[in-house]
Amino acid sequence: WRNVMHDPSEVVLGGAPVISSDIFLQTQRDLDALTPWSVAIIIALLLIAYRDVVGALIALVVTGGAITVAIGGLVVIGEPLNVVVSAAPIVLFAVGTAFSQHVLSHYFEHRRSQEPAVALESALALTKKPLAVAAMTSALGLGSFVVMDLEPVRIFGLFTASGILLSWLGARFVLPSFLTLIPLRPPTSSSAGLVGIAASVLKFRKRRLLLVGMSLVTFFMMWSLPTLDSRVNLGALLPPESRGVQSLDYIGTHFGG
């Protein structure tokens, strides 16, 4: 990086196109590294919670299929994968599995005393309204981004809203098909894994103390909100050695006054 004011043969690339390209490439590298870890952690948590490898894989397949269809929808309508949308699949993967997990949780609970078909009907009946309300509210909240002026944000809202709805439909219709073909057995212990941890937390009797503590933490966080720096710093999105950061430093040093 020479001083182009004294060496006109040297060209320094900078500006929005360079930064956007670098952010997109960096995001893709991060996703390539984070996606396997995300999948592994979700599988581990499902195994701890339900002690069933097949059940964990079914939940992942249902959610993964929903995200794949959502991405395919972007291709059908001719929308490119931008910087904002490229980070959405890993978020949808973590959030979308919740629908299948709710159905599986009730299914395993009813399987302790019921036949597979009856347990599945009971689980679907219990989760029908809560999952529908959760899916609709989440989809409407994320879908509200479609009225934004920025096109990448609009596409993000469309993609995440459709992904949420597809994950819910998968848990409602595709997951039961898997459980009909492959009936699963419940964990051997009712206090196994994360279910036992949740039960232990719910046994905490000092609810007022817990409420006061959470209220104090909430007020403390609210008090610090005015000090939040909301300025956009593109350089913070990239590593220091990236071309985009170097161009920003160069432009700021020589032309920023």
Coordinates of C-alpha atoms in Angstrom, one line a residue:
W1 CA 0.0 0.0 0.0
R2 CA 2.0 2.9 -1.3
N3 CA 1.0 6.5 -1.3
V4 CA -0.9 6.9 -4.6
M5 CA -0.5 10.7 -4.4
H6 CA 3.2 10.2 -5.1
D7 CA 2.9 7.0 -7.1
P8 CA 0.1 7.2 -9.6
S9 CA 0.8 3.8 -10.9
E10 CA -0.4 2.3 -7.7
V11 CA -4.2 1.9 -7.4
V12 CA -6.1 1.4 -4.1
L13 CA -9.5 -0.1 -4.4
G14 CA -12.1 1.2 -1.9
G15 CA -15.7 2.3 -1.5
A16 CA -19.0 0.5 -1.1
P17 CA -18.4 -2.2 -3.8
V18 CA -15.1 -3.4 -2.2
I19 CA -16.5 -3.3 1.3
S20 CA -19.7 -5.2 0.3
S21 CA -17.7 -7.8 -1.5
D22 CA -15.4 -8.3 1.5
I23 CA -18.3 -8.5 3.9
F24 CA -20.1 -11.1 1.8
L25 CA -16.9 -13.2 1.5
Q26 CA -16.2 -13.0 5.2
T27 CA -19.8 -13.9 6.0
Q28 CA -19.6 -17.0 3.8
R29 CA -16.3 -18.1 5.5
D30 CA -17.9 -17.6 8.9
L31 CA -21.0 -19.6 7.9
D32 CA -18.8 -22.4 6.5
A33 CA -17.1 -22.6 9.8
L34 CA -20.1 -22.0 12.1
T35 CA -22.7 -24.2 10.4
P36 CA -21.1 -27.6 11.3
W37 CA -20.7 -26.4 14.9
S38 CA -24.3 -25.2 15.0
V39 CA -25.6 -28.5 13.7
A40 CA -23.4 -30.4 16.1
I41 CA -24.5 -28.4 19.1
I42 CA -28.2 -28.8 18.2
I43 CA -27.8 -32.5 17.8
A44 CA -26.0 -32.8 21.1
L45 CA -28.7 -30.8 22.9
L46 CA -31.4 -33.0 21.3
L47 CA -29.6 -36.1 22.3
I48 CA -29.2 -34.9 25.9
A49 CA -32.9 -33.9 26.0
Y50 CA -34.4 -37.0 24.4
R51 CA -31.7 -39.7 24.4
D52 CA -32.7 -40.7 20.9
V53 CA -30.5 -40.4 17.8
V54 CA -33.2 -41.0 15.3
G55 CA -35.5 -38.4 16.9
A56 CA -32.7 -35.8 16.8
L57 CA -32.0 -36.6 13.1
I58 CA -35.7 -36.4 12.2
A59 CA -36.0 -32.9 13.8
L60 CA -32.9 -31.8 11.8
V61 CA -34.1 -33.2 8.5
V62 CA -37.5 -31.5 8.9
T63 CA -36.0 -28.1 9.7
G64 CA -33.3 -28.5 7.1
G65 CA -35.8 -29.3 4.5
A66 CA -37.9 -26.2 5.4
I67 CA -34.8 -23.9 5.0
T68 CA -33.9 -25.6 1.7
V69 CA -37.4 -24.9 0.3
A70 CA -37.1 -21.3 1.5
I71 CA -33.8 -20.8 -0.2
G72 CA -35.2 -22.4 -3.3
G73 CA -38.1 -19.9 -3.2
L74 CA -35.6 -17.1 -3.5
V75 CA -34.1 -18.7 -6.6
V76 CA -37.5 -19.1 -8.1
I77 CA -38.4 -15.4 -7.7
G78 CA -35.0 -14.4 -9.0
E79 CA -33.6 -12.8 -5.8
P80 CA -29.9 -13.0 -5.2
L81 CA -28.3 -14.1 -1.9
N82 CA -27.1 -10.9 -0.3
V83 CA -25.0 -10.2 2.8
V84 CA -28.0 -9.9 5.1
V85 CA -29.7 -13.1 3.9
S86 CA -26.6 -15.2 3.8
A87 CA -26.5 -15.2 7.7
A88 CA -30.2 -16.1 8.0
P89 CA -30.1 -19.9 7.4
I90 CA -28.1 -20.6 10.5
V91 CA -30.4 -18.5 12.6
L92 CA -33.5 -20.2 11.1
F93 CA -31.9 -23.6 11.7
A94 CA -31.6 -22.8 15.4
V95 CA -35.1 -21.2 15.7
G96 CA -36.9 -23.6 13.4
T97 CA -36.0 -26.7 15.3
A98 CA -38.1 -25.5 18.2
F99 CA -41.3 -26.4 16.4
S100 CA -40.2 -30.0 16.0
Q101 CA -38.8 -30.2 19.5
H102 CA -42.1 -29.2 21.0
V103 CA -43.9 -32.0 19.1
L104 CA -41.2 -34.5 20.0
S105 CA -41.2 -33.6 23.7
H106 CA -45.0 -34.2 24.0
Y107 CA -44.7 -37.3 21.9
F108 CA -42.1 -38.9 24.1
E109 CA -44.0 -37.9 27.2
H110 CA -47.2 -39.6 25.9
R111 CA -45.3 -42.6 24.7
R112 CA -44.7 -43.7 28.3
S113 CA -48.3 -44.7 28.6
Q114 CA -49.7 -44.8 25.1
E115 CA -49.2 -46.6 21.8
P116 CA -47.3 -44.7 19.1
A117 CA -50.3 -43.6 17.1
V118 CA -52.3 -42.4 20.1
A119 CA -49.2 -40.6 21.5
L120 CA -48.7 -38.8 18.2
E121 CA -52.3 -37.7 18.1
S122 CA -52.1 -36.4 21.7
A123 CA -48.9 -34.5 21.0
L124 CA -50.3 -32.9 17.8
A125 CA -53.5 -31.9 19.7
L126 CA -51.6 -30.3 22.5
T127 CA -49.2 -28.4 20.2
K128 CA -51.7 -27.4 17.5
K129 CA -52.7 -24.0 18.8
P130 CA -49.5 -22.9 20.6
L131 CA -47.2 -23.7 17.6
A132 CA -49.6 -22.0 15.2
V133 CA -49.7 -18.8 17.3
A134 CA -46.0 -18.8 17.7
A135 CA -45.4 -19.4 14.0
M136 CA -47.8 -16.7 12.9
T137 CA -46.5 -14.0 15.4
S138 CA -42.9 -14.8 14.5
A139 CA -43.6 -14.8 10.7
L140 CA -45.6 -11.5 11.0
G141 CA -42.9 -9.8 13.0
L142 CA -40.1 -10.8 10.6
G143 CA -42.3 -10.3 7.6
S144 CA -42.8 -6.7 8.6
F145 CA -39.3 -6.0 7.1
V146 CA -40.8 -6.3 3.6
V147 CA -42.0 -2.7 3.9
M148 CA -38.4 -1.4 4.5
D149 CA -36.8 0.7 1.8
L150 CA -33.5 -1.4 1.8
E151 CA -33.9 -4.3 -0.6
P152 CA -31.5 -6.6 1.4
V153 CA -33.6 -6.1 4.5
R154 CA -36.9 -6.8 2.6
I155 CA -35.5 -10.0 1.2
F156 CA -34.3 -11.0 4.7
G157 CA -37.8 -10.5 6.1
L158 CA -39.4 -12.5 3.3
F159 CA -36.9 -15.3 3.7
T160 CA -37.0 -15.6 7.4
A161 CA -40.8 -15.3 7.6
S162 CA -41.2 -18.1 5.0
G163 CA -38.6 -20.2 6.7
I164 CA -40.5 -19.9 10.0
L165 CA -43.8 -20.9 8.4
L166 CA -42.2 -23.8 6.5
S167 CA -40.6 -25.1 9.7
W168 CA -43.9 -25.0 11.5
L169 CA -45.6 -26.8 8.6
G170 CA -42.9 -29.4 8.7
A171 CA -43.3 -30.0 12.4
R172 CA -47.1 -30.2 11.8
F173 CA -47.2 -32.5 8.8
V174 CA -43.8 -33.9 7.9
L175 CA -42.6 -34.8 11.4
P176 CA -45.7 -36.8 12.1
S177 CA -45.2 -38.8 8.9
F178 CA -41.7 -39.7 10.1
L179 CA -43.0 -40.7 13.5
T180 CA -45.7 -42.9 11.9
L181 CA -43.2 -44.7 9.8
I182 CA -40.5 -44.9 12.5
P183 CA -42.2 -45.0 16.0
L184 CA -39.8 -43.9 18.7
R185 CA -39.5 -45.1 22.3
P186 CA -39.4 -42.6 25.2
P187 CA -36.3 -42.1 27.4
T188 CA -35.9 -44.7 30.1
S189 CA -36.0 -42.0 32.8
S190 CA -38.5 -39.1 33.2
S191 CA -35.7 -37.0 34.6
A192 CA -33.3 -37.6 31.7
G193 CA -31.2 -34.9 30.2
L194 CA -32.4 -31.3 29.8
V195 CA -35.9 -32.3 30.9
G196 CA -34.6 -33.1 34.3
I197 CA -32.7 -29.9 34.5
A198 CA -35.8 -27.9 33.6
A199 CA -37.8 -29.8 36.2
S200 CA -35.2 -28.9 38.8
V201 CA -35.4 -25.2 37.9
L202 CA -39.2 -25.2 38.2
K203 CA -38.9 -26.6 41.7
F204 CA -37.3 -23.4 42.8
R205 CA -39.6 -22.1 45.5
K206 CA -38.3 -18.6 46.2
R207 CA -40.2 -17.1 43.2
R208 CA -40.3 -13.6 44.7
L209 CA -36.6 -13.5 45.1
L210 CA -36.2 -14.6 41.5
L211 CA -38.6 -11.9 40.3
V212 CA -36.8 -9.2 42.2
G213 CA -33.4 -10.3 40.9
M214 CA -34.6 -10.4 37.3
S215 CA -36.3 -7.0 37.7
L216 CA -33.1 -5.5 39.0
V217 CA -31.1 -6.9 36.1
T218 CA -33.7 -5.6 33.6
F219 CA -33.7 -2.1 35.1
F220 CA -29.9 -2.0 35.0
M221 CA -29.8 -3.0 31.4
M222 CA -32.5 -0.4 30.6
W223 CA -30.4 2.3 32.3
S224 CA -27.4 1.5 30.1
L225 CA -29.4 1.7 26.8
P226 CA -28.8 5.5 26.2
T227 CA -25.1 4.8 26.1
L228 CA -25.4 2.3 23.3
D229 CA -23.4 3.3 20.3
S230 CA -25.7 2.9 17.2
R231 CA -23.3 4.3 14.6
V232 CA -22.6 2.0 11.7
N233 CA -18.9 0.9 11.6
L234 CA -18.3 -1.2 8.5
G235 CA -14.7 -1.8 9.5
A236 CA -15.9 -3.7 12.6
L237 CA -17.5 -6.3 10.3
L238 CA -14.2 -7.3 8.8
P239 CA -10.8 -8.5 10.1
P240 CA -8.0 -5.8 10.2
E241 CA -6.0 -7.4 7.4
S242 CA -9.0 -7.4 4.9
R243 CA -8.9 -5.3 1.8
G244 CA -12.0 -3.3 2.9
V245 CA -10.5 -2.3 6.2
Q246 CA -7.3 -1.3 4.6
S247 CA -9.1 0.8 2.0
L248 CA -11.2 2.5 4.8
D249 CA -8.0 3.3 6.7
Y250 CA -6.3 4.6 3.6
I251 CA -9.2 6.9 2.6
G252 CA -9.6 8.1 6.2
T253 CA -5.9 8.9 6.5
H254 CA -5.5 10.7 3.1
F255 CA -8.9 12.1 2.4
G256 CA -10.7 12.2 5.8
G257 CA -9.1 15.5 6.9

